[in-house]
């Protein structure tokens, strides 16, 4: 840890010129290192003995101490990163990369980590290594609502059924058969024999009942998945009958949700100790690393990979995923495709009554020309969004700044300063600053604030007037759309006015009640037209996501979130 404390100090002081002189109060380092001033002095004297700096203690009350570093921060950090890679100390390296380093440095060190041929764990194991650039929020299925976490739930656990997007139908999984009676109010599901949990016990209908009942007790934003259930009966160890309060032809789609993966009956959820049925066992969840290990008794085909390691160097970087192998040099095949979602600007009706003014919302719509934003930020062309899905985004409506000026003069805006909140990521911050500048031209004052996904579930979100956010849909885009309006933690639940939310829920109930995909698409189109006409929130564009794969990876099957299915991928040696 002594080396870490040293680089933590250097990152804090941000000196990168040889011989640079830094002045500071000892109390500043005491707070940084969470120690006493005496220990600060002792630690600095130890660094001086090592020859990395010269230390000059403060003389007199209130004066600052001084250090002279003998090498630049960048050079020292590069040498230490090389040493860590040579020693295979990747956990220490990941911890180091969580320091507040310049973004360019973090990206360069990440590329070095990806390309180093010594990045391996053994000769007889196929180990896939990938990196994400933020901490995981929660893997508790009762609360998880962010795409990476939902993806992991279906890697380490199983739902009763799975949705097939190509056929637009639900297929067997833990349940191999089902029967429907009494106008979609009675669902009888038959479980597979011999399905083992990670602790060796066998799956039964009691496990299913217990898992589902937990969504009706305590707090869960996904309570809506089960609140239509009137009763559940275990007809036998492998048969469960679920009776609904009212008809719901969409209910089987609910059961495909990753939030409804099955746990043993008496299991009390823990982020660190998972017991499910999934193809991978969750072995480690720490601040800098997630480790998955193949479950040899998985009821379907055992994964080809022995292990998956997900490293989490927490610094700002672009929207890019990389998948590499152990024991292999790392040339990359990079692909780009449109994300199955959309970027949008949400208005907080619940906090600020100004958004009840249609003219004010209209002014913001015409001011925020996304094509103009794209040009100003010197980006590649984007797919403009006029709806939820890429397939439904046609030619965008005309946006004219003069119309924005006319609308703002007719609005109720009186010079108030609005808070715009955006995700603490480079592209979001760039866009938020552009929005701030553009609205300043319109005479609208905006202050920027950022949040991390760790704060997504906190009250921080509700404190903003506007939110720059993105929505990413699963392979079952209709279920995802339903979830985005019924799940209480989602932005539309937290930002829309009660009246607008109830109106939107009317569309959602139509979608749930429809048995035809074409009918659902028609309902969604009416829903989108209402949003566009009333400027309920502003569709912006469909983001592009890039991924790089080691060329020896085979059967790289991506889900709608853009992650690869660890269960199927294999190495062609």
XYZ file of C-alpha atoms in Angstrom:
573
model
C 0.000 0.000 0.000
C 2.959 2.366 0.521
C 3.442 2.717 -3.245
C -0.277 3.321 -3.670
C -0.210 6.100 -1.052
C 2.674 7.715 -2.878
C 0.869 7.764 -6.229
C -2.330 8.819 -4.505
C -0.427 11.861 -3.220
C 1.030 12.603 -6.643
C -2.375 12.329 -8.308
C -3.768 14.662 -5.661
C -1.014 17.225 -6.212
C -0.992 16.618 -10.016
C 2.670 17.441 -10.634
C 4.231 16.012 -13.770
C 7.312 18.190 -14.404
C 10.740 16.944 -13.194
C 11.852 18.829 -10.108
C 8.438 20.413 -9.631
C 7.898 21.993 -6.228
C 4.637 21.372 -4.390
C 3.357 23.247 -1.336
C 0.641 21.887 0.933
C -0.658 21.809 4.482
C -0.028 18.525 6.273
C -3.722 18.408 7.152
C -4.533 18.012 3.438
C -2.476 14.811 3.210
C -3.811 13.638 6.580
C -7.347 13.820 5.151
C -6.278 12.187 1.884
C -4.552 9.288 3.621
C -6.978 9.168 6.579
C -4.193 9.300 9.135
C -2.630 11.663 11.677
C -0.260 14.535 10.821
C 2.473 12.608 12.595
C 2.017 9.686 10.217
C 2.028 12.081 7.271
C 5.415 13.377 8.369
C 6.743 9.854 8.924
C 5.532 8.673 5.509
C 7.096 11.649 3.712
C 10.403 11.047 5.486
C 10.312 7.411 4.286
C 9.751 8.556 0.707
C 12.689 10.935 1.111
C 14.919 8.029 2.235
C 13.857 6.127 -0.894
C 15.137 9.066 -2.958
C 11.892 9.890 -4.761
C 11.471 13.328 -3.210
C 12.968 15.939 -0.925
C 10.804 16.955 2.011
C 10.879 20.329 3.786
C 8.519 20.472 6.802
C 6.624 23.673 7.479
C 8.180 26.085 9.960
C 5.692 28.050 11.985
C 1.933 27.724 12.445
C -0.116 28.060 9.285
C 2.805 27.717 6.884
C 2.930 25.071 4.182
C 5.288 22.132 3.856
C 7.214 21.660 0.627
C 8.295 18.662 -1.436
C 10.462 18.505 -4.535
C 9.832 15.437 -6.673
C 12.909 14.024 -8.377
C 11.061 12.548 -11.392
C 7.932 13.435 -13.298
C 4.677 11.840 -12.199
C 4.143 10.370 -15.668
C 7.572 8.683 -15.803
C 7.241 7.205 -12.330
C 3.759 5.942 -13.056
C 4.824 4.314 -16.349
C 7.660 2.465 -14.627
C 5.377 1.234 -11.863
C 2.694 0.095 -14.361
C 5.360 -1.879 -16.265
C 6.464 -3.525 -13.023
C 2.916 -4.490 -12.073
C 2.243 -6.025 -15.498
C 5.493 -8.012 -15.395
C 4.548 -9.384 -11.963
C 0.921 -10.107 -13.037
C -0.320 -7.852 -10.221
C -3.397 -6.755 -12.087
C -5.544 -6.126 -9.049
C -3.030 -3.544 -7.810
C -2.914 -2.041 -11.289
C -6.694 -1.730 -11.441
C -6.652 -0.027 -8.037
C -3.989 2.358 -9.297
C -6.104 3.258 -12.322
C -8.976 4.335 -10.063
C -6.903 7.357 -9.007
C -7.865 10.727 -10.531
C -5.436 10.446 -13.433
C -5.712 12.496 -16.632
C -8.111 10.696 -18.992
C -5.445 10.250 -21.682
C -3.105 8.513 -19.245
C -5.813 6.134 -18.109
C -6.677 5.190 -21.693
C -3.007 4.620 -22.590
C -2.365 2.427 -19.550
C -5.557 0.503 -20.307
C -4.361 -0.159 -23.856
C -1.021 -1.323 -22.470
C -2.818 -3.693 -20.125
C -4.938 -5.075 -23.006
C -2.019 -5.626 -25.346
C 0.488 -7.140 -22.932
C 1.194 -10.788 -23.784
C 1.928 -11.662 -20.150
C -1.711 -11.088 -19.206
C -2.519 -14.737 -18.462
C -3.546 -17.115 -15.731
C -2.371 -20.547 -16.788
C -1.674 -22.799 -19.710
C -4.660 -25.138 -19.459
C -7.483 -22.639 -18.946
C -9.406 -20.597 -21.475
C -9.869 -17.334 -19.628
C -11.713 -14.407 -21.165
C -10.770 -10.975 -19.885
C -12.863 -7.878 -20.375
C -12.910 -4.438 -18.865
C -15.668 -2.032 -17.942
C -15.060 1.518 -16.817
C -17.312 1.865 -13.792
C -18.126 0.076 -10.583
C -21.126 -2.224 -10.533
C -24.121 -0.789 -8.736
C -26.000 -3.838 -7.435
C -26.532 -7.406 -8.609
C -29.560 -7.854 -6.386
C -32.288 -8.912 -8.875
C -34.897 -7.087 -6.793
C -33.175 -3.776 -7.556
C -30.797 -4.117 -10.544
C -31.954 -2.028 -13.499
C -28.772 -1.047 -15.372
C -27.751 -2.937 -18.503
C -24.386 -4.404 -17.431
C -25.876 -5.700 -14.200
C -28.907 -7.190 -15.969
C -26.606 -8.888 -18.461
C -24.578 -10.471 -15.635
C -27.731 -11.751 -13.937
C -28.456 -13.995 -16.931
C -24.841 -15.229 -16.981
C -24.876 -16.374 -13.350
C -28.557 -17.256 -13.017
C -31.538 -18.547 -15.004
C -35.117 -17.437 -15.471
C -37.931 -19.902 -16.129
C -38.116 -18.999 -19.819
C -36.092 -17.030 -22.382
C -37.194 -14.597 -25.061
C -36.117 -15.278 -28.669
C -35.976 -11.933 -30.536
C -35.644 -13.521 -33.984
C -38.871 -15.453 -33.582
C -40.483 -12.939 -31.212
C -41.567 -15.688 -28.865
C -40.758 -17.162 -25.484
C -38.827 -20.430 -25.337
C -38.366 -23.049 -22.570
C -35.492 -22.776 -20.137
C -35.802 -23.816 -16.455
C -39.433 -24.521 -17.317
C -39.628 -26.958 -20.235
C -43.419 -26.701 -20.760
C -46.387 -24.587 -19.712
C -50.158 -24.576 -19.968
C -52.496 -21.561 -20.068
C -56.140 -21.615 -18.965
C -59.088 -19.372 -18.120
C -58.269 -16.527 -20.513
C -54.608 -16.093 -19.525
C -55.255 -16.055 -15.764
C -53.926 -19.558 -14.953
C -50.341 -20.475 -15.838
C -49.037 -23.971 -15.025
C -45.286 -24.383 -15.495
C -43.364 -27.674 -15.583
C -39.739 -27.525 -14.389
C -36.830 -29.502 -15.805
C -35.598 -32.476 -13.825
C -32.098 -32.526 -12.382
C -31.339 -28.793 -12.438
C -28.725 -28.090 -9.771
C -28.033 -24.949 -7.835
C -24.419 -23.954 -7.245
C -24.617 -25.469 -3.743
C -25.563 -28.879 -5.172
C -29.270 -28.855 -4.283
C -31.923 -29.501 -6.936
C -34.425 -26.974 -8.300
C -38.043 -27.420 -7.159
C -41.296 -25.525 -7.476
C -40.872 -24.308 -3.883
C -37.728 -22.437 -4.976
C -39.685 -20.717 -7.736
C -42.506 -19.761 -5.400
C -40.102 -18.428 -2.773
C -38.192 -16.352 -5.345
C -41.336 -14.745 -6.722
C -42.824 -14.079 -3.285
C -39.798 -11.960 -2.372
C -40.909 -9.380 -4.966
C -44.142 -8.911 -3.028
C -42.463 -8.413 0.355
C -40.231 -5.484 1.175
C -39.279 -2.814 -1.319
C -38.578 -3.592 -4.950
C -39.030 -1.266 -7.942
C -39.836 -4.441 -9.916
C -42.824 -5.344 -7.773
C -45.006 -4.845 -10.867
C -43.650 -8.118 -12.295
C -45.487 -10.071 -9.590
C -48.201 -7.789 -8.224
C -50.752 -9.243 -10.654
C -50.372 -12.663 -9.007
C -53.315 -13.811 -6.878
C -51.798 -17.072 -5.637
C -49.071 -19.651 -6.354
C -49.514 -23.380 -5.754
C -46.803 -26.044 -5.843
C -48.749 -28.939 -7.380
C -45.670 -31.188 -7.195
C -41.910 -30.739 -6.732
C -41.622 -29.871 -10.435
C -44.968 -28.202 -11.182
C -46.131 -24.738 -10.101
C -49.478 -23.110 -10.868
C -49.692 -19.303 -10.892
C -53.125 -17.683 -10.851
C -53.422 -14.031 -11.856
C -55.975 -11.478 -10.647
C -56.835 -10.546 -14.239
C -55.936 -11.769 -17.755
C -52.379 -11.016 -18.902
C -51.206 -12.567 -22.151
C -47.828 -10.850 -21.617
C -47.137 -12.644 -18.320
C -44.812 -15.258 -19.809
C -42.631 -12.413 -21.081
C -42.397 -11.185 -17.491
C -40.983 -14.563 -16.480
C -38.120 -14.159 -18.977
C -36.838 -11.077 -17.142
C -33.301 -11.396 -15.690
C -34.710 -9.887 -12.493
C -36.654 -13.145 -12.020
C -33.710 -15.548 -11.935
C -34.397 -18.358 -9.459
C -32.737 -18.778 -6.046
C -33.054 -21.616 -3.506
C -35.993 -21.470 -1.114
C -34.131 -20.514 2.078
C -31.486 -18.385 0.426
C -30.916 -14.870 1.771
C -29.413 -12.730 -0.945
C -25.811 -11.564 -0.622
C -23.792 -9.632 -3.221
C -20.730 -11.748 -2.322
C -22.214 -15.236 -1.882
C -24.353 -16.267 -4.825
C -26.311 -19.507 -5.064
C -28.211 -19.802 -8.333
C -28.400 -22.256 -11.254
C -26.389 -20.287 -13.837
C -23.703 -21.420 -16.265
C -21.174 -19.407 -14.261
C -20.624 -19.161 -10.539
C -19.964 -15.686 -9.198
C -16.645 -16.159 -7.390
C -15.574 -12.600 -6.659
C -17.106 -9.140 -6.598
C -14.726 -6.423 -5.454
C -14.154 -2.771 -6.246
C -11.803 -3.600 -9.085
C -12.702 -7.075 -10.317
C -15.534 -9.533 -10.986
C -14.658 -13.205 -11.488
C -16.968 -15.818 -12.990
C -16.112 -19.522 -13.026
C -17.797 -22.150 -15.179
C -20.348 -24.285 -13.301
C -19.503 -27.885 -14.225
C -22.977 -29.185 -13.286
C -24.895 -26.663 -15.391
C -28.105 -28.241 -16.714
C -27.417 -27.162 -20.298
C -24.181 -27.184 -22.286
C -21.241 -26.399 -20.049
C -19.443 -23.146 -21.038
C -16.281 -23.563 -23.128
C -14.563 -20.884 -21.065
C -13.183 -21.865 -17.690
C -13.251 -18.382 -16.309
C -14.260 -14.802 -17.109
C -12.503 -11.910 -15.433
C -14.020 -8.456 -15.608
C -11.650 -5.699 -14.562
C -12.961 -2.315 -13.532
C -10.472 0.536 -13.956
C -12.606 3.497 -12.953
C -11.668 6.454 -15.112
C -13.468 8.319 -17.839
C -13.206 6.742 -21.267
C -15.218 6.267 -24.436
C -18.085 3.822 -24.860
C -15.911 0.846 -25.821
C -15.753 -2.798 -24.765
C -12.774 -5.112 -25.250
C -12.666 -8.910 -25.008
C -9.241 -10.575 -24.807
C -7.818 -14.008 -23.987
C -5.269 -15.335 -21.563
C -1.984 -16.667 -23.023
C -2.502 -14.711 -26.243
C -1.126 -11.581 -27.799
C -3.952 -9.167 -28.330
C -4.580 -7.970 -31.863
C -8.158 -6.778 -32.081
C -11.084 -6.934 -34.481
C -13.141 -3.832 -33.832
C -16.749 -3.377 -34.880
C -19.195 -0.527 -34.417
C -22.957 -0.741 -34.395
C -25.956 1.213 -33.204
C -26.943 0.652 -29.613
C -30.411 -0.762 -29.034
C -31.536 2.355 -27.218
C -31.640 6.141 -27.375
C -30.162 9.252 -25.750
C -32.718 11.761 -24.446
C -33.246 14.895 -22.363
C -35.790 14.467 -19.574
C -37.715 17.255 -17.836
C -38.366 16.949 -14.115
C -42.063 17.809 -13.932
C -42.173 16.659 -10.317
C -39.641 19.273 -9.179
C -40.150 22.264 -11.469
C -43.597 23.514 -12.476
C -41.984 25.493 -15.314
C -42.082 22.302 -17.381
C -45.863 22.339 -17.253
C -45.550 25.197 -19.747
C -45.814 23.700 -23.229
C -44.226 26.805 -24.795
C -41.106 26.414 -22.648
C -40.736 22.770 -23.639
C -41.278 23.727 -27.290
C -38.522 26.352 -27.025
C -36.057 23.754 -25.719
C -37.033 21.337 -28.490
C -36.277 23.832 -31.260
C -33.098 25.126 -29.589
C -31.528 21.695 -29.209
C -30.793 20.800 -32.806
C -28.995 17.457 -32.531
C -27.444 17.669 -35.997
C -25.997 21.053 -35.058
C -24.691 19.589 -31.792
C -23.037 16.798 -33.710
C -21.321 19.227 -36.063
C -20.168 21.516 -33.248
C -18.690 18.577 -31.349
C -17.019 17.382 -34.584
C -18.456 13.876 -34.364
C -19.403 11.307 -36.960
C -22.966 11.406 -38.206
C -25.487 9.874 -35.809
C -28.861 8.234 -36.231
C -31.351 10.847 -35.045
C -34.045 9.489 -32.749
C -37.714 10.255 -33.200
C -38.831 7.234 -31.202
C -37.722 4.513 -28.836
C -36.325 2.096 -31.401
C -33.903 2.443 -34.290
C -36.473 0.895 -36.636
C -39.104 3.496 -35.740
C -36.884 6.592 -36.041
C -37.736 8.167 -39.375
C -37.031 11.643 -40.708
C -36.820 14.026 -37.746
C -39.073 17.050 -37.456
C -37.706 20.469 -38.375
C -35.944 22.347 -35.589
C -35.545 26.096 -35.983
C -33.821 28.416 -33.537
C -36.073 31.325 -34.500
C -39.040 29.222 -33.399
C -37.235 28.595 -30.117
C -36.862 32.382 -29.660
C -40.558 32.965 -30.388
C -41.599 30.188 -28.006
C -39.381 31.351 -25.143
C -40.876 34.870 -25.341
C -44.364 33.371 -25.039
C -43.337 31.033 -22.208
C -43.441 31.560 -18.464
C -39.642 31.504 -18.151
C -38.437 34.396 -15.961
C -34.681 33.921 -15.949
C -34.520 31.061 -13.442
C -31.319 29.001 -13.309
C -31.973 25.358 -14.113
C -29.841 22.411 -13.035
C -28.868 20.017 -15.824
C -27.617 16.649 -14.595
C -25.656 14.235 -16.735
C -23.738 11.002 -16.330
C -20.080 11.451 -15.413
C -18.778 10.207 -18.753
C -16.858 12.109 -21.393
C -19.506 12.073 -24.144
C -22.338 12.981 -21.767
C -20.367 15.889 -20.318
C -19.524 17.195 -23.812
C -23.184 17.097 -24.786
C -24.312 18.703 -21.529
C -21.871 21.573 -22.040
C -23.164 22.039 -25.575
C -26.758 22.117 -24.289
C -25.733 24.666 -21.648
C -24.103 26.874 -24.300
C -27.009 26.543 -26.723
C -29.603 27.435 -24.096
C -27.494 30.394 -23.016
C -27.968 31.746 -26.565
C -31.696 31.387 -25.948
C -31.415 33.288 -22.668
C -31.943 30.225 -20.459
C -29.527 29.858 -17.563
C -28.220 26.369 -16.867
C -25.842 24.985 -14.255
C -24.228 21.599 -14.893
C -23.866 18.782 -12.415
C -22.743 15.192 -12.933
C -23.603 11.891 -11.295
C -22.188 8.389 -11.342
C -24.230 5.244 -11.869
C -23.531 4.441 -8.213
C -25.739 7.476 -7.468
C -28.478 6.434 -9.875
C -30.650 5.035 -7.097
C -30.125 8.080 -4.824
C -32.069 11.318 -4.451
C -29.372 13.096 -6.487
C -31.409 12.395 -9.614
C -34.537 14.134 -8.292
C -32.613 17.310 -7.390
C -32.088 18.227 -11.062
C -34.462 20.126 -13.348
C -33.274 18.318 -16.471
C -31.452 15.056 -16.998
C -29.326 13.971 -19.951
C -29.694 10.205 -19.979
C -29.686 7.104 -22.145
C -32.043 4.136 -22.271
C -30.795 0.742 -23.495
C -33.285 -1.994 -24.283
C -32.873 -5.735 -23.908
C -33.522 -8.202 -26.713
C -37.173 -8.122 -25.722
C -37.615 -4.458 -26.584
C -41.342 -4.469 -25.840
C -40.816 -5.839 -22.333
C -38.008 -3.293 -21.822
C -40.313 -0.466 -22.853
C -42.982 -1.705 -20.457
C -40.357 -1.904 -17.709
C -39.095 1.633 -18.335
C -42.523 3.039 -17.493
C -43.596 0.624 -14.721
C -40.336 0.266 -12.751
C -40.306 2.904 -10.029
C -36.563 3.545 -10.123
C -36.628 4.365 -13.854
C -36.421 8.003 -14.944
C -39.897 8.236 -16.464
C -41.430 7.210 -13.131
C -39.266 9.726 -11.290
C -39.612 12.696 -13.680
C -42.961 12.660 -15.488
C -45.948 14.456 -14.003
C -48.616 12.230 -12.482
C -50.956 13.112 -15.344
C -48.447 12.335 -18.071
C -47.373 9.122 -16.368
C -50.946 7.873 -16.085
C -51.538 8.716 -19.739
C -48.397 6.828 -20.761
C -49.399 3.877 -18.592
C -52.594 3.710 -20.647
C -50.459 2.949 -23.693
C -48.440 0.441 -21.649
C -51.567 -1.419 -20.602
C -52.614 -1.604 -24.258
C -49.213 -3.090 -25.118
C -49.518 -5.661 -22.330
C -53.005 -6.611 -23.452
C -52.085 -7.035 -27.101
C -51.290 -10.506 -28.496
C -49.983 -9.208 -31.819
C -46.480 -7.730 -32.356
C -47.868 -5.551 -35.151
C -50.584 -4.228 -32.843
C -48.007 -3.437 -30.168
C -45.881 -1.543 -32.696
C -48.945 0.488 -33.680
C -49.600 1.355 -30.028
C -45.958 2.351 -29.523
C -46.123 4.605 -32.589
C -49.123 6.435 -31.096
C -47.192 6.719 -27.839
C -44.170 8.240 -29.626
C -46.360 10.713 -31.520
C -47.838 11.930 -28.243
C -44.368 12.412 -26.746
C -43.164 14.319 -29.822
C -46.269 16.489 -30.055
C -46.266 17.447 -26.369
C -42.446 17.517 -25.917
C -42.804 15.260 -22.860
C -39.090 14.567 -23.163
C -36.720 15.116 -26.073
C -35.515 12.199 -28.180
C -31.925 12.929 -29.285
C -30.172 10.097 -31.133
C -29.324 6.390 -31.135
C -25.714 6.025 -29.875
C -22.986 4.084 -31.626
C -21.140 1.486 -29.587
C -17.747 0.008 -30.468
C -16.348 -3.347 -29.390
C -13.059 -5.091 -30.015
C -12.601 -8.860 -29.968
C -9.580 -11.098 -30.048
C -9.746 -12.710 -33.539
C -9.519 -16.249 -32.086
C -12.866 -15.855 -30.313
C -15.654 -17.844 -31.962
C -19.444 -17.859 -31.648
C -19.396 -14.277 -30.435
C -23.106 -13.817 -29.812
C -24.039 -10.326 -28.676
C -27.105 -9.435 -26.676
C -29.055 -6.212 -27.171
C -26.911 -4.463 -24.573
C -23.834 -5.131 -26.722
C -22.260 -7.702 -24.365
C -21.184 -11.132 -25.559
C -22.751 -14.326 -24.267
C -20.029 -15.895 -22.105
C -21.908 -19.214 -22.167
C -21.321 -19.807 -25.880
C -18.065 -18.124 -26.871
C -15.061 -20.395 -27.421
C -11.409 -20.229 -28.442
C -10.192 -21.622 -31.762
C -6.597 -22.603 -31.011
